[in-house]
PDB file of C-alpha atoms and ligand atoms in Angstrom:
ATOM      1  CA  MET Y 174      -0.013  -0.068  -0.066  1.00  0.00           C
ATOM      2  CA  ALA Y 175       1.243   3.355  -0.869  1.00  0.00           C
ATOM      3  CA  GLY Y 176      -0.485   5.259   1.984  1.00  0.00           C
ATOM      4  CA  THR Y 177       0.615   5.080   5.660  1.00  0.00           C
ATOM      5  CA  ALA Y 178      -2.918   4.218   6.915  1.00  0.00           C
ATOM      6  CA  GLY Y 179      -3.461   1.515   4.244  1.00  0.00           C
ATOM      7  CA  THR Y 180      -5.261   3.905   1.895  1.00  0.00           C
ATOM      8  CA  PRO Y 181      -3.598   4.113  -1.524  1.00  0.00           C
ATOM      9  CA  ARG Y 182      -2.040   7.540  -2.378  1.00  0.00           C
ATOM     10  CA  VAL Y 183      -3.658   9.173  -5.419  1.00  0.00           C
ATOM     11  CA  ALA Y 184      -1.143  10.494  -8.003  1.00  0.00           C
ATOM     12  CA  VAL Y 185      -1.819  12.876 -10.827  1.00  0.00           C
ATOM     13  CA  VAL Y 186       0.675  12.448 -13.669  1.00  0.00           C
ATOM     14  CA  THR Y 187       0.406  15.104 -16.309  1.00  0.00           C
ATOM     15  CA  GLY Y 188       1.394  14.271 -19.996  1.00  0.00           C
ATOM     16  CA  ALA Y 189       0.619  10.680 -19.218  1.00  0.00           C
ATOM     17  CA  ALA Y 190      -0.591   9.492 -22.643  1.00  0.00           C
ATOM     18  CA  GLN Y 191       2.858   8.371 -23.701  1.00  0.00           C
ATOM     19  CA  GLY Y 192       6.572   8.481 -23.146  1.00  0.00           C
ATOM     20  CA  ILE Y 193       7.809   9.345 -19.843  1.00  0.00           C
ATOM     21  CA  GLY Y 194       4.465  10.152 -18.357  1.00  0.00           C
ATOM     22  CA  ALA Y 195       3.077   6.720 -19.386  1.00  0.00           C
ATOM     23  CA  GLY Y 196       6.091   5.036 -17.756  1.00  0.00           C
ATOM     24  CA  VAL Y 197       5.638   7.018 -14.602  1.00  0.00           C
ATOM     25  CA  ALA Y 198       1.937   6.282 -14.418  1.00  0.00           C
ATOM     26  CA  ALA Y 199       2.761   2.554 -14.824  1.00  0.00           C
ATOM     27  CA  ARG Y 200       5.481   2.679 -12.227  1.00  0.00           C
ATOM     28  CA  LEU Y 201       3.379   4.606  -9.457  1.00  0.00           C
ATOM     29  CA  ALA Y 202       0.510   2.270 -10.044  1.00  0.00           C
ATOM     30  CA  ALA Y 203       2.902  -0.744  -9.524  1.00  0.00           C
ATOM     31  CA  ASP Y 204       3.987   0.926  -6.419  1.00  0.00           C
ATOM     32  CA  GLY Y 205       0.232   0.866  -5.139  1.00  0.00           C
ATOM     33  CA  MET Y 206      -1.023   4.352  -6.023  1.00  0.00           C
ATOM     34  CA  THR Y 207      -4.101   5.050  -7.769  1.00  0.00           C
ATOM     35  CA  VAL Y 208      -3.019   6.966 -10.822  1.00  0.00           C
ATOM     36  CA  ALA Y 209      -4.930   9.868 -12.662  1.00  0.00           C
ATOM     37  CA  ALA Y 210      -3.449   9.953 -16.136  1.00  0.00           C
ATOM     38  CA  LEU Y 211      -3.909  13.426 -17.445  1.00  0.00           C
ATOM     39  CA  ASP Y 212      -3.188  14.648 -21.007  1.00  0.00           C
ATOM     40  CA  LEU Y 213      -4.512  16.846 -23.552  1.00  0.00           C
ATOM     41  CA  ASP Y 214      -6.330  14.016 -25.331  1.00  0.00           C
ATOM     42  CA  GLU Y 215      -8.462  12.047 -22.884  1.00  0.00           C
ATOM     43  CA  ALA Y 216      -8.699   9.021 -25.274  1.00  0.00           C
ATOM     44  CA  SER Y 217      -4.909   8.853 -25.296  1.00  0.00           C
ATOM     45  CA  ALA Y 218      -4.646   9.120 -21.493  1.00  0.00           C
ATOM     46  CA  GLN Y 219      -7.370   6.409 -21.241  1.00  0.00           C
ATOM     47  CA  ALA Y 220      -4.979   4.049 -23.133  1.00  0.00           C
ATOM     48  CA  THR Y 221      -2.496   4.605 -20.310  1.00  0.00           C
ATOM     49  CA  ALA Y 222      -5.161   4.073 -17.622  1.00  0.00           C
ATOM     50  CA  ASP Y 223      -6.377   0.932 -19.382  1.00  0.00           C
ATOM     51  CA  ALA Y 224      -2.837  -0.436 -19.386  1.00  0.00           C
ATOM     52  CA  VAL Y 225      -2.492   0.232 -15.581  1.00  0.00           C
ATOM     53  CA  ILE Y 226      -5.858  -1.424 -14.874  1.00  0.00           C
ATOM     54  CA  ALA Y 227      -4.824  -4.479 -17.162  1.00  0.00           C
ATOM     55  CA  ALA Y 228      -1.728  -4.854 -15.117  1.00  0.00           C
ATOM     56  CA  GLY Y 229      -3.897  -4.964 -11.922  1.00  0.00           C
ATOM     57  CA  GLY Y 230      -3.531  -1.340 -10.870  1.00  0.00           C
ATOM     58  CA  SER Y 231      -6.114   1.415 -10.425  1.00  0.00           C
ATOM     59  CA  ALA Y 232      -6.368   4.361 -12.722  1.00  0.00           C
ATOM     60  CA  LEU Y 233      -8.579   6.958 -14.267  1.00  0.00           C
ATOM     61  CA  SER Y 234      -7.986   9.224 -17.285  1.00  0.00           C
ATOM     62  CA  ILE Y 235      -8.439  12.998 -17.547  1.00  0.00           C
ATOM     63  CA  GLY Y 236      -8.546  15.262 -20.608  1.00  0.00           C
ATOM     64  CA  ALA Y 237      -7.083  18.754 -19.702  1.00  0.00           C
ATOM     65  CA  ASP Y 238      -4.589  21.221 -20.833  1.00  0.00           C
ATOM     66  CA  VAL Y 239      -2.358  22.006 -17.926  1.00  0.00           C
ATOM     67  CA  ALA Y 240      -1.981  25.610 -18.992  1.00  0.00           C
ATOM     68  CA  ASP Y 241      -5.806  26.229 -18.701  1.00  0.00           C
ATOM     69  CA  PRO Y 242      -6.743  27.102 -15.049  1.00  0.00           C
ATOM     70  CA  GLU Y 243     -10.468  26.074 -15.421  1.00  0.00           C
ATOM     71  CA  ALA Y 244      -9.468  22.856 -16.902  1.00  0.00           C
ATOM     72  CA  VAL Y 245      -6.948  22.123 -14.212  1.00  0.00           C
ATOM     73  CA  ALA Y 246      -9.370  23.095 -11.386  1.00  0.00           C
ATOM     74  CA  ALA Y 247     -12.032  20.819 -12.854  1.00  0.00           C
ATOM     75  CA  ALA Y 248      -9.444  17.965 -13.384  1.00  0.00           C
ATOM     76  CA  PHE Y 249      -8.440  17.975  -9.642  1.00  0.00           C
ATOM     77  CA  GLU Y 250     -11.939  18.262  -8.563  1.00  0.00           C
ATOM     78  CA  ARG Y 251     -12.837  15.232 -10.630  1.00  0.00           C
ATOM     79  CA  VAL Y 252      -9.710  13.310  -9.305  1.00  0.00           C
ATOM     80  CA  ALA Y 253     -10.627  14.208  -5.636  1.00  0.00           C
ATOM     81  CA  ALA Y 254     -14.218  13.073  -6.176  1.00  0.00           C
ATOM     82  CA  GLU Y 255     -13.733   9.972  -8.091  1.00  0.00           C
ATOM     83  CA  ALA Y 256     -10.444   8.548  -6.600  1.00  0.00           C
ATOM     84  CA  GLY Y 257      -9.644  10.542  -3.467  1.00  0.00           C
ATOM     85  CA  PRO Y 258      -7.314  13.445  -2.473  1.00  0.00           C
ATOM     86  CA  PRO Y 259      -4.274  13.794  -5.019  1.00  0.00           C
ATOM     87  CA  THR Y 260      -1.407  13.944  -2.860  1.00  0.00           C
ATOM     88  CA  VAL Y 261       1.263  13.082  -5.326  1.00  0.00           C
ATOM     89  CA  LEU Y 262       1.726  15.167  -8.382  1.00  0.00           C
ATOM     90  CA  VAL Y 263       4.206  14.531 -11.231  1.00  0.00           C
ATOM     91  CA  ASN Y 264       4.364  17.662 -13.542  1.00  0.00           C
ATOM     92  CA  ASN Y 265       5.646  15.836 -16.766  1.00  0.00           C
ATOM     93  CA  ALA Y 266       3.546  17.443 -19.598  1.00  0.00           C
ATOM     94  CA  GLY Y 267       5.915  19.112 -22.017  1.00  0.00           C
ATOM     95  CA  ILE Y 268       6.376  20.183 -25.454  1.00  0.00           C
ATOM     96  CA  ILE Y 269       9.439  21.408 -27.563  1.00  0.00           C
ATOM     97  CA  ARG Y 270       9.294  24.234 -30.102  1.00  0.00           C
ATOM     98  CA  ASP Y 271      12.957  24.207 -31.053  1.00  0.00           C
ATOM     99  CA  ASN Y 272      14.719  26.892 -33.040  1.00  0.00           C
ATOM    100  CA  VAL Y 273      17.760  29.147 -32.696  1.00  0.00           C
ATOM    101  CA  LEU Y 274      17.042  32.525 -31.229  1.00  0.00           C
ATOM    102  CA  GLN Y 275      16.899  34.392 -34.476  1.00  0.00           C
ATOM    103  CA  ARG Y 276      14.169  32.073 -35.836  1.00  0.00           C
ATOM    104  CA  MET Y 277      12.259  31.504 -32.613  1.00  0.00           C
ATOM    105  CA  SER Y 278       8.794  32.967 -32.709  1.00  0.00           C
ATOM    106  CA  LEU Y 279       7.172  34.674 -29.786  1.00  0.00           C
ATOM    107  CA  ASP Y 280       4.470  32.007 -30.121  1.00  0.00           C
ATOM    108  CA  ASP Y 281       7.099  29.244 -29.812  1.00  0.00           C
ATOM    109  CA  TRP Y 282       8.454  31.029 -26.703  1.00  0.00           C
ATOM    110  CA  GLU Y 283       5.141  31.406 -25.004  1.00  0.00           C
ATOM    111  CA  GLN Y 284       3.787  27.961 -25.635  1.00  0.00           C
ATOM    112  CA  VAL Y 285       6.789  26.345 -24.132  1.00  0.00           C
ATOM    113  CA  MET Y 286       6.571  28.595 -20.990  1.00  0.00           C
ATOM    114  CA  ALA Y 287       2.784  27.916 -20.828  1.00  0.00           C
ATOM    115  CA  VAL Y 288       3.056  24.111 -20.707  1.00  0.00           C
ATOM    116  CA  HIS Y 289       6.011  23.748 -18.508  1.00  0.00           C
ATOM    117  CA  LEU Y 290       5.975  26.772 -16.087  1.00  0.00           C
ATOM    118  CA  ARG Y 291       2.278  27.998 -16.145  1.00  0.00           C
ATOM    119  CA  GLY Y 292       1.146  24.422 -16.186  1.00  0.00           C
ATOM    120  CA  SER Y 293       3.144  23.304 -13.265  1.00  0.00           C
ATOM    121  CA  PHE Y 294       2.179  26.387 -11.309  1.00  0.00           C
ATOM    122  CA  LEU Y 295      -1.503  25.636 -11.895  1.00  0.00           C
ATOM    123  CA  THR Y 296      -1.404  21.974 -11.094  1.00  0.00           C
ATOM    124  CA  SER Y 297       0.732  22.566  -7.875  1.00  0.00           C
ATOM    125  CA  GLN Y 298      -1.685  25.192  -6.842  1.00  0.00           C
ATOM    126  CA  ALA Y 299      -4.733  22.853  -7.487  1.00  0.00           C
ATOM    127  CA  ALA Y 300      -2.936  20.002  -5.648  1.00  0.00           C
ATOM    128  CA  LEU Y 301      -1.872  21.813  -2.591  1.00  0.00           C
ATOM    129  CA  PRO Y 302      -5.192  22.172  -0.555  1.00  0.00           C
ATOM    130  CA  HIS Y 303      -5.539  18.346  -0.775  1.00  0.00           C
ATOM    131  CA  MET Y 304      -1.802  17.915   0.349  1.00  0.00           C
ATOM    132  CA  ARG Y 305      -2.300  20.340   3.182  1.00  0.00           C
ATOM    133  CA  GLU Y 306      -5.267  18.645   4.414  1.00  0.00           C
ATOM    134  CA  ALA Y 307      -3.607  15.338   4.333  1.00  0.00           C
ATOM    135  CA  GLY Y 308      -0.471  16.625   5.904  1.00  0.00           C
ATOM    136  CA  PHE Y 309       1.458  14.806   3.076  1.00  0.00           C
ATOM    137  CA  GLY Y 310       2.491  15.633  -0.419  1.00  0.00           C
ATOM    138  CA  ARG Y 311       5.014  14.835  -3.132  1.00  0.00           C
ATOM    139  CA  ILE Y 312       5.554  16.972  -6.058  1.00  0.00           C
ATOM    140  CA  VAL Y 313       8.073  15.870  -8.780  1.00  0.00           C
ATOM    141  CA  ASN Y 314       8.715  18.303 -11.648  1.00  0.00           C
ATOM    142  CA  LEU Y 315      10.379  17.105 -14.918  1.00  0.00           C
ATOM    143  CA  SER Y 316      13.262  19.355 -15.726  1.00  0.00           C
ATOM    144  CA  SER Y 317      16.044  18.423 -18.224  1.00  0.00           C
ATOM    145  CA  THR Y 318      19.690  18.426 -18.902  1.00  0.00           C
ATOM    146  CA  SER Y 319      18.706  21.140 -21.448  1.00  0.00           C
ATOM    147  CA  ALA Y 320      18.319  23.408 -18.341  1.00  0.00           C
ATOM    148  CA  LEU Y 321      22.281  23.640 -18.592  1.00  0.00           C
ATOM    149  CA  GLY Y 322      21.847  25.022 -22.168  1.00  0.00           C
ATOM    150  CA  ASN Y 323      21.230  23.348 -25.411  1.00  0.00           C
ATOM    151  CA  ARG Y 324      21.475  24.912 -28.824  1.00  0.00           C
ATOM    152  CA  GLY Y 325      18.034  25.512 -30.341  1.00  0.00           C
ATOM    153  CA  GLN Y 326      16.277  25.373 -27.188  1.00  0.00           C
ATOM    154  CA  ALA Y 327      16.378  28.806 -25.655  1.00  0.00           C
ATOM    155  CA  ASN Y 328      12.644  28.497 -24.694  1.00  0.00           C
ATOM    156  CA  TYR Y 329      12.755  24.930 -23.479  1.00  0.00           C
ATOM    157  CA  SER Y 330      16.069  25.275 -21.502  1.00  0.00           C
ATOM    158  CA  ALA Y 331      14.770  28.631 -19.764  1.00  0.00           C
ATOM    159  CA  ALA Y 332      11.598  26.675 -18.943  1.00  0.00           C
ATOM    160  CA  LYS Y 333      13.362  23.784 -17.490  1.00  0.00           C
ATOM    161  CA  ALA Y 334      15.823  25.910 -15.577  1.00  0.00           C
ATOM    162  CA  GLY Y 335      12.869  27.777 -14.298  1.00  0.00           C
ATOM    163  CA  LEU Y 336      11.358  24.642 -13.152  1.00  0.00           C
ATOM    164  CA  GLN Y 337      14.415  24.025 -10.930  1.00  0.00           C
ATOM    165  CA  GLY Y 338      13.960  27.283  -9.271  1.00  0.00           C
ATOM    166  CA  PHE Y 339      10.259  26.617  -8.812  1.00  0.00           C
ATOM    167  CA  THR Y 340      11.164  23.329  -7.291  1.00  0.00           C
ATOM    168  CA  LYS Y 341      13.496  24.808  -4.709  1.00  0.00           C
ATOM    169  CA  THR Y 342      11.028  27.583  -3.728  1.00  0.00           C
ATOM    170  CA  LEU Y 343       8.188  25.328  -3.288  1.00  0.00           C
ATOM    171  CA  ALA Y 344      10.320  22.966  -1.290  1.00  0.00           C
ATOM    172  CA  ILE Y 345      11.154  25.919   1.032  1.00  0.00           C
ATOM    173  CA  GLU Y 346       7.569  27.051   1.212  1.00  0.00           C
ATOM    174  CA  LEU Y 347       5.753  23.630   1.568  1.00  0.00           C
ATOM    175  CA  GLY Y 348       8.072  21.588   3.768  1.00  0.00           C
ATOM    176  CA  ARG Y 349       6.034  22.636   6.691  1.00  0.00           C
ATOM    177  CA  TYR Y 350       2.911  20.916   5.342  1.00  0.00           C
ATOM    178  CA  GLY Y 351       4.662  17.634   4.888  1.00  0.00           C
ATOM    179  CA  VAL Y 352       5.136  18.211   1.190  1.00  0.00           C
ATOM    180  CA  THR Y 353       8.387  17.640  -0.630  1.00  0.00           C
ATOM    181  CA  VAL Y 354       9.187  19.025  -3.974  1.00  0.00           C
ATOM    182  CA  ASN Y 355      11.863  17.796  -6.204  1.00  0.00           C
ATOM    183  CA  ALA Y 356      12.892  17.679  -9.867  1.00  0.00           C
ATOM    184  CA  VAL Y 357      14.013  14.971 -11.971  1.00  0.00           C
ATOM    185  CA  ALA Y 358      16.187  16.215 -14.989  1.00  0.00           C
ATOM    186  CA  PRO Y 359      16.399  13.505 -17.673  1.00  0.00           C
ATOM    187  CA  GLY Y 360      19.035  13.215 -20.368  1.00  0.00           C
ATOM    188  CA  PHE Y 361      18.358  11.645 -23.713  1.00  0.00           C
ATOM    189  CA  ILE Y 362      15.317   9.208 -23.322  1.00  0.00           C
ATOM    190  CA  HIS Y 363      13.792   7.363 -26.258  1.00  0.00           C
ATOM    191  CA  THR Y 364      10.284   8.909 -26.674  1.00  0.00           C
ATOM    192  CA  ALA Y 365       8.262  10.643 -29.286  1.00  0.00           C
ATOM    193  CA  MET Y 366       9.942  13.883 -28.260  1.00  0.00           C
ATOM    194  CA  THR Y 367      13.456  12.796 -29.155  1.00  0.00           C
ATOM    195  CA  GLU Y 368      12.088  11.199 -32.336  1.00  0.00           C
ATOM    196  CA  ALA Y 369      10.789  14.649 -33.271  1.00  0.00           C
ATOM    197  CA  THR Y 370      14.224  16.184 -32.379  1.00  0.00           C
ATOM    198  CA  ALA Y 371      15.917  13.783 -34.880  1.00  0.00           C
ATOM    199  CA  ALA Y 372      13.360  14.691 -37.390  1.00  0.00           C
ATOM    200  CA  ARG Y 373      13.877  18.375 -36.983  1.00  0.00           C
ATOM    201  CA  ILE Y 374      17.696  18.246 -37.281  1.00  0.00           C
ATOM    202  CA  GLY Y 375      17.327  15.798 -40.185  1.00  0.00           C
ATOM    203  CA  VAL Y 376      19.224  12.979 -38.601  1.00  0.00           C
ATOM    204  CA  ASP Y 377      17.980   9.384 -38.721  1.00  0.00           C
ATOM    205  CA  PHE Y 378      16.843   8.523 -35.159  1.00  0.00           C
ATOM    206  CA  ASP Y 379      19.004   5.309 -34.863  1.00  0.00           C
ATOM    207  CA  ASP Y 380      21.950   7.402 -35.928  1.00  0.00           C
ATOM    208  CA  LEU Y 381      21.137   9.997 -33.323  1.00  0.00           C
ATOM    209  CA  VAL Y 382      20.868   7.263 -30.570  1.00  0.00           C
ATOM    210  CA  ARG Y 383      24.077   5.791 -31.641  1.00  0.00           C
ATOM    211  CA  GLN Y 384      25.829   9.347 -31.488  1.00  0.00           C
ATOM    212  CA  ALA Y 385      24.180  10.051 -28.253  1.00  0.00           C
ATOM    213  CA  SER Y 386      24.989   6.707 -26.634  1.00  0.00           C
ATOM    214  CA  ALA Y 387      28.762   7.204 -27.514  1.00  0.00           C
ATOM    215  CA  THR Y 388      28.772  10.305 -25.307  1.00  0.00           C
ATOM    216  CA  ILE Y 389      26.721   8.818 -22.391  1.00  0.00           C
ATOM    217  CA  PRO Y 390      29.002   7.062 -19.692  1.00  0.00           C
ATOM    218  CA  VAL Y 391      26.666   4.181 -19.280  1.00  0.00           C
ATOM    219  CA  GLY Y 392      26.800   3.599 -22.996  1.00  0.00           C
ATOM    220  CA  ARG Y 393      23.092   3.882 -23.889  1.00  0.00           C
ATOM    221  CA  VAL Y 394      20.263   6.331 -24.038  1.00  0.00           C
ATOM    222  CA  GLY Y 395      17.495   6.208 -21.384  1.00  0.00           C
ATOM    223  CA  ARG Y 396      14.092   4.721 -21.295  1.00  0.00           C
ATOM    224  CA  PRO Y 397      10.956   5.960 -19.597  1.00  0.00           C
ATOM    225  CA  GLU Y 398      11.350   3.278 -16.983  1.00  0.00           C
ATOM    226  CA  ASP Y 399      14.760   4.882 -15.991  1.00  0.00           C
ATOM    227  CA  ILE Y 400      12.967   8.139 -15.197  1.00  0.00           C
ATOM    228  CA  ALA Y 401       9.985   6.360 -13.598  1.00  0.00           C
ATOM    229  CA  HIS Y 402      12.228   4.716 -11.165  1.00  0.00           C
ATOM    230  CA  ALA Y 403      13.695   8.055  -9.946  1.00  0.00           C
ATOM    231  CA  VAL Y 404      10.195   9.520  -9.732  1.00  0.00           C
ATOM    232  CA  SER Y 405       8.994   6.536  -7.795  1.00  0.00           C
ATOM    233  CA  PHE Y 406      11.764   7.078  -5.163  1.00  0.00           C
ATOM    234  CA  LEU Y 407      11.010  10.819  -4.926  1.00  0.00           C
ATOM    235  CA  ALA Y 408       7.149  10.140  -4.570  1.00  0.00           C
ATOM    236  CA  SER Y 409       7.647   7.484  -2.048  1.00  0.00           C
ATOM    237  CA  GLU Y 410       6.635   7.606   1.660  1.00  0.00           C
ATOM    238  CA  GLY Y 411      10.233   7.176   2.821  1.00  0.00           C
ATOM    239  CA  ALA Y 412      11.557  10.169   0.741  1.00  0.00           C
ATOM    240  CA  GLY Y 413      10.246  12.711   3.231  1.00  0.00           C
ATOM    241  CA  PHE Y 414      13.645  14.152   3.944  1.00  0.00           C
ATOM    242  CA  VAL Y 415      14.572  14.716   0.430  1.00  0.00           C
ATOM    243  CA  SER Y 416      13.246  17.879  -0.848  1.00  0.00           C
ATOM    244  CA  GLY Y 417      14.398  20.791  -3.209  1.00  0.00           C
ATOM    245  CA  GLN Y 418      16.803  18.550  -5.094  1.00  0.00           C
ATOM    246  CA  VAL Y 419      17.370  18.220  -8.788  1.00  0.00           C
ATOM    247  CA  LEU Y 420      18.239  14.573  -9.825  1.00  0.00           C
ATOM    248  CA  TYR Y 421      19.936  14.365 -13.112  1.00  0.00           C
ATOM    249  CA  VAL Y 422      19.101  10.985 -14.598  1.00  0.00           C
ATOM    250  CA  ALA Y 423      21.256  10.955 -17.587  1.00  0.00           C
ATOM    251  CA  GLY Y 424      23.464   7.961 -17.464  1.00  0.00           C
ATOM    252  CA  GLY Y 425      26.407  10.128 -16.122  1.00  0.00           C
ATOM    253  CA  PRO Y 426      27.194  13.267 -14.191  1.00  0.00           C
ATOM    254  CA  LYS Y 427      25.828  16.648 -15.014  1.00  0.00           C
ATOM    255  CA  ASP Y 428      26.314  20.037 -13.364  1.00  0.00           C
TER     256      ASP Y 428
HETATM  257  P1  NAP A 540       6.241  13.165 -25.139  1.00  0.00           P
HETATM  258  O1  NAP A 540       6.468  11.823 -25.422  1.00  0.00           O
HETATM  259  O2  NAP A 540       6.170  14.215 -26.133  1.00  0.00           O
HETATM  260  O3  NAP A 540       5.002  13.401 -24.034  1.00  0.00           O
HETATM  261  C1  NAP A 540       4.519  14.537 -23.536  1.00  0.00           C
HETATM  262  C2  NAP A 540       3.074  14.361 -23.376  1.00  0.00           C
HETATM  263  O4  NAP A 540       2.599  15.616 -22.645  1.00  0.00           O
HETATM  264  C3  NAP A 540       2.233  14.200 -24.607  1.00  0.00           C
HETATM  265  O5  NAP A 540       1.346  13.282 -24.441  1.00  0.00           O
HETATM  266  C4  NAP A 540       1.679  15.519 -24.819  1.00  0.00           C
HETATM  267  O6  NAP A 540       0.532  15.540 -25.543  1.00  0.00           O
HETATM  268  C5  NAP A 540       1.452  16.058 -23.381  1.00  0.00           C
HETATM  269  N1  NAP A 540       1.185  17.458 -23.278  1.00  0.00           N
HETATM  270  C6  NAP A 540       1.733  18.456 -24.036  1.00  0.00           C
HETATM  271  N2  NAP A 540       1.172  19.701 -23.799  1.00  0.00           N
HETATM  272  C7  NAP A 540       0.174  19.349 -22.800  1.00  0.00           C
HETATM  273  C8  NAP A 540      -0.704  20.191 -22.040  1.00  0.00           C
HETATM  274  N3  NAP A 540      -0.728  21.500 -22.288  1.00  0.00           N
HETATM  275  N4  NAP A 540      -1.483  19.697 -21.121  1.00  0.00           N
HETATM  276  C9  NAP A 540      -1.498  18.365 -20.961  1.00  0.00           C
HETATM  277  N5  NAP A 540      -0.575  17.576 -21.562  1.00  0.00           N
HETATM  278  C10 NAP A 540       0.204  17.991 -22.485  1.00  0.00           C
HETATM  279  O7  NAP A 540       7.448  13.699 -24.134  1.00  0.00           O
HETATM  280  P2  NAP A 540       8.407  12.862 -23.171  1.00  0.00           P
HETATM  281  O8  NAP A 540       9.653  12.677 -23.947  1.00  0.00           O
HETATM  282  O9  NAP A 540       7.748  11.713 -22.568  1.00  0.00           O
HETATM  283  O10 NAP A 540       8.712  13.991 -22.046  1.00  0.00           O
HETATM  284  C11 NAP A 540       8.053  14.044 -20.836  1.00  0.00           C
HETATM  285  C12 NAP A 540       8.686  15.195 -19.929  1.00  0.00           C
HETATM  286  O11 NAP A 540       9.998  14.954 -19.800  1.00  0.00           O
HETATM  287  C13 NAP A 540       8.487  16.559 -20.616  1.00  0.00           C
HETATM  288  O12 NAP A 540       8.456  17.489 -19.720  1.00  0.00           O
HETATM  289  C14 NAP A 540       9.881  16.618 -21.322  1.00  0.00           C
HETATM  290  O13 NAP A 540      10.343  18.067 -21.509  1.00  0.00           O
HETATM  291  C15 NAP A 540      10.805  15.956 -20.287  1.00  0.00           C
HETATM  292  N6  NAP A 540      12.034  15.607 -20.815  1.00  0.00           N
HETATM  293  C16 NAP A 540      12.065  14.671 -21.869  1.00  0.00           C
HETATM  294  C17 NAP A 540      13.351  14.146 -22.282  1.00  0.00           C
HETATM  295  C18 NAP A 540      13.547  13.193 -23.371  1.00  0.00           C
HETATM  296  O14 NAP A 540      14.647  12.895 -23.711  1.00  0.00           O
HETATM  297  N7  NAP A 540      12.487  12.599 -23.936  1.00  0.00           N
HETATM  298  C19 NAP A 540      14.560  14.701 -21.704  1.00  0.00           C
HETATM  299  C20 NAP A 540      14.452  15.547 -20.756  1.00  0.00           C
HETATM  300  C21 NAP A 540      13.215  15.944 -20.209  1.00  0.00           C
HETATM  301  P3  NAP A 540       0.430  15.835 -27.204  1.00  0.00           P
HETATM  302  O15 NAP A 540       1.318  14.645 -27.647  1.00  0.00           O
HETATM  303  O16 NAP A 540      -0.918  15.680 -27.573  1.00  0.00           O
HETATM  304  O17 NAP A 540       1.134  17.153 -27.312  1.00  0.00           O
END
């Protein structure tokens, strides 16, 4: 059981329809949590929920845009009513709109800020009353090694570095409520997002994986399960003294 009193914790995972979010949803469900798989497209999120249920877990799906305050408020009300108070939140929804500065549109900048920063702000605010009421909460934000700088990603790296500051500040503010806040910063993970990157730069995906693997100390790119394992730890009952940290999960050291 994921809850201290035998009640399963309820986890909201955003961007859970595919990739890392789907991996995190599966893992938290295997850990004993009830998972609310939230994504833009409810039907895609339902596929994640169905997979969790088929594996013996408990899940529901929610269609919502994390950047839309009304949609986020409605989503958390629905989770609380149908599954119980959401006291675990994984802010995983993400997009890339890559381009070098001179070719990056204002819309590309604002969309990336909206999903990562505005989205994480809105979901954290919506979850907080439930966490305070429970005297327990775990927030895990998905940052990235791109926070350290990455050509073509001024918007994304700013958002992912911003999430690190957001994480540390919430950790300071919310510790008194039993809420820990941490970030996981993945390196290269094989998902639709990195496939899109390969397409953008005109490199065959397998070649990109080979090139990336050659630079990664453990000699391979990551899988959603690698990130899910780190999130699982940070979301666990026992991780209550770990807060405000940024855990790079990149197959080697990062600054
Ligand atoms: P992904 O496969 O593209 O999945 C992201 C999911 O988020 C998609 O289902 C997407 O829906 C959803 N989403 C996008 N905007 C949303 C919104 N406004 N509201 C709700 N859901 C939304 O990406 P991923 O590779 O699994 O990445 C997951 C997270 O890890 C992201 O925050 C990403 O920045 C971060 N990350 C990834 C890597 C990597 O190498 N893959 C590395 C570092 C960090 P649509 O498909 O409909 O847009």
